[in-house]
Each structure stands twice: as structure tokens, then as C-alpha cells.
Amino acid sequence: MHKIKCKNCGVEYTYEEEKLIFRDDDSYECLCCGNTLISWNGSVIPTKFKLLKKPIADENIDK
Ligand SMILES: [Zn+2]
């Protein structure tokens, strides 16, 4: 199992890798902000994306 973090909004996903018998060219967008999370072009592709809990909002930031 692998982990990836959205660079834009910070939510984390887990995913697994799958080997295909053909090449695939695609990408997966963050469900929260639409940012492209990961893109691939080859026969090993990420799959079974699972959204982990959104990190707690920055409550510690005081101005
Ligand atoms: Zn995001």
C-alpha cells in the first residue's frame, strides 16, 4: 500500500499499484480540490484510491 498527499489541499490518500498487460495513460484528481494528484503513463498504474481523513484544520495558527 502506498500513500500520497495532495500538494494543494493536504488530504492524504492510500492506493495500490497494479500491473497491466497494456499501457495506460491517465491521471487521478483530488476529490476535495480537483488538483491532479498523480498521473501515469505505463503498465504499472495506481489503483484503489482511498481518501483518508482530512487533516484537522489549522487551529493552531494564531495571528
Ligand atoms: Zn486536494
mmCIF file of N, CA and C in Angstrom, residues 3-14 28-35 37 49-57:
data_model
loop_
_atom_site.group_PDB
_atom_site.id
_atom_site.type_symbol
_atom_site.label_atom_id
_atom_site.label_comp_id
_atom_site.label_asym_id
_atom_site.label_seq_id
_atom_site.Cartn_x
_atom_site.Cartn_y
_atom_site.Cartn_z
ATOM 1 N N LYS A 3 1.077 5.683 -0.065
ATOM 2 C CA LYS A 3 0.417 6.878 0.438
ATOM 3 C C LYS A 3 0.791 8.063 -0.430
ATOM 4 N N ILE A 4 -0.184 8.915 -0.660
ATOM 5 C CA ILE A 4 0.118 10.133 -1.402
ATOM 6 C C ILE A 4 -0.663 11.277 -0.794
ATOM 7 N N LYS A 5 -0.057 12.434 -0.810
ATOM 8 C CA LYS A 5 -0.671 13.607 -0.201
ATOM 9 C C LYS A 5 -0.920 14.651 -1.279
ATOM 10 N N CYS A 6 -2.110 15.215 -1.259
ATOM 11 C CA CYS A 6 -2.416 16.276 -2.210
ATOM 12 C C CYS A 6 -1.567 17.494 -1.880
ATOM 13 N N LYS A 7 -0.848 17.979 -2.891
ATOM 14 C CA LYS A 7 0.031 19.121 -2.653
ATOM 15 C C LYS A 7 -0.760 20.405 -2.487
ATOM 16 N N ASN A 8 -1.987 20.372 -2.924
ATOM 17 C CA ASN A 8 -2.787 21.595 -2.887
ATOM 18 C C ASN A 8 -3.553 21.745 -1.573
ATOM 19 N N CYS A 9 -4.313 20.712 -1.188
ATOM 20 C CA CYS A 9 -5.161 20.865 -0.002
ATOM 21 C C CYS A 9 -4.703 19.994 1.166
ATOM 22 N N GLY A 10 -3.770 19.088 0.923
ATOM 23 C CA GLY A 10 -3.163 18.369 2.036
ATOM 24 C C GLY A 10 -3.853 17.087 2.474
ATOM 25 N N VAL A 11 -4.944 16.691 1.811
ATOM 26 C CA VAL A 11 -5.568 15.434 2.203
ATOM 27 C C VAL A 11 -4.700 14.278 1.728
ATOM 28 N N GLU A 12 -4.828 13.169 2.419
ATOM 29 C CA GLU A 12 -3.999 12.022 2.104
ATOM 30 C C GLU A 12 -4.845 10.894 1.533
ATOM 31 N N TYR A 13 -4.240 10.186 0.628
ATOM 32 C CA TYR A 13 -4.888 9.022 0.031
ATOM 33 C C TYR A 13 -3.949 7.834 0.162
ATOM 34 N N THR A 14 -4.545 6.667 0.219
ATOM 35 C CA THR A 14 -3.752 5.460 0.045
ATOM 36 C C THR A 14 -4.137 4.866 -1.297
ATOM 37 N N TYR A 28 -5.299 10.939 -11.798
ATOM 38 C CA TYR A 28 -6.328 10.895 -10.757
ATOM 39 C C TYR A 28 -6.362 12.255 -10.075
ATOM 40 N N GLU A 29 -7.566 12.792 -9.983
ATOM 41 C CA GLU A 29 -7.697 14.119 -9.375
ATOM 42 C C GLU A 29 -8.168 14.019 -7.933
ATOM 43 N N CYS A 30 -7.696 14.932 -7.146
ATOM 44 C CA CYS A 30 -8.097 15.033 -5.749
ATOM 45 C C CYS A 30 -9.604 15.252 -5.666
ATOM 46 N N LEU A 31 -10.246 14.484 -4.804
ATOM 47 C CA LEU A 31 -11.700 14.606 -4.674
ATOM 48 C C LEU A 31 -12.106 15.884 -3.952
ATOM 49 N N CYS A 32 -11.186 16.458 -3.221
ATOM 50 C CA CYS A 32 -11.520 17.649 -2.433
ATOM 51 C C CYS A 32 -11.312 18.939 -3.203
ATOM 52 N N CYS A 33 -10.258 19.008 -4.000
ATOM 53 C CA CYS A 33 -9.945 20.287 -4.631
ATOM 54 C C CYS A 33 -9.763 20.181 -6.144
ATOM 55 N N GLY A 34 -9.741 18.980 -6.690
ATOM 56 C CA GLY A 34 -9.638 18.847 -8.141
ATOM 57 C C GLY A 34 -8.227 18.916 -8.689
ATOM 58 N N ASN A 35 -7.273 19.103 -7.810
ATOM 59 C CA ASN A 35 -5.874 19.126 -8.209
ATOM 60 C C ASN A 35 -5.455 17.738 -8.729
ATOM 61 N N LEU A 37 -3.640 14.700 -8.659
ATOM 62 C CA LEU A 37 -2.900 14.070 -7.582
ATOM 63 C C LEU A 37 -1.712 13.293 -8.128
ATOM 64 N N PHE A 49 -7.826 4.014 -5.042
ATOM 65 C CA PHE A 49 -7.577 5.200 -4.219
ATOM 66 C C PHE A 49 -8.573 5.267 -3.073
ATOM 67 N N LYS A 50 -8.074 5.577 -1.914
ATOM 68 C CA LYS A 50 -8.923 5.711 -0.748
ATOM 69 C C LYS A 50 -8.589 7.011 -0.050
ATOM 70 N N LEU A 51 -9.601 7.816 0.127
ATOM 71 C CA LEU A 51 -9.396 9.104 0.784
ATOM 72 C C LEU A 51 -9.284 8.912 2.286
ATOM 73 N N LEU A 52 -8.176 9.348 2.840
ATOM 74 C CA LEU A 52 -8.029 9.300 4.291
ATOM 75 C C LEU A 52 -8.654 10.548 4.874
ATOM 76 N N LYS A 53 -8.752 10.557 6.167
ATOM 77 C CA LYS A 53 -9.362 11.703 6.829
ATOM 78 C C LYS A 53 -8.630 12.987 6.510
ATOM 79 N N LYS A 54 -9.401 14.000 6.292
ATOM 80 C CA LYS A 54 -8.822 15.304 6.047
ATOM 81 C C LYS A 54 -8.066 15.748 7.287
ATOM 82 N N PRO A 55 -6.886 16.296 7.092
ATOM 83 C CA PRO A 55 -6.151 16.774 8.262
ATOM 84 C C PRO A 55 -6.948 17.843 8.984
ATOM 85 N N ILE A 56 -6.787 17.883 10.285
ATOM 86 C CA ILE A 56 -7.515 18.861 11.095
ATOM 87 C C ILE A 56 -7.097 20.265 10.657
ATOM 88 N N ALA A 57 -8.062 21.100 10.526
ATOM 89 C CA ALA A 57 -7.792 22.473 10.092
ATOM 90 C C ALA A 57 -6.770 23.142 10.997
#
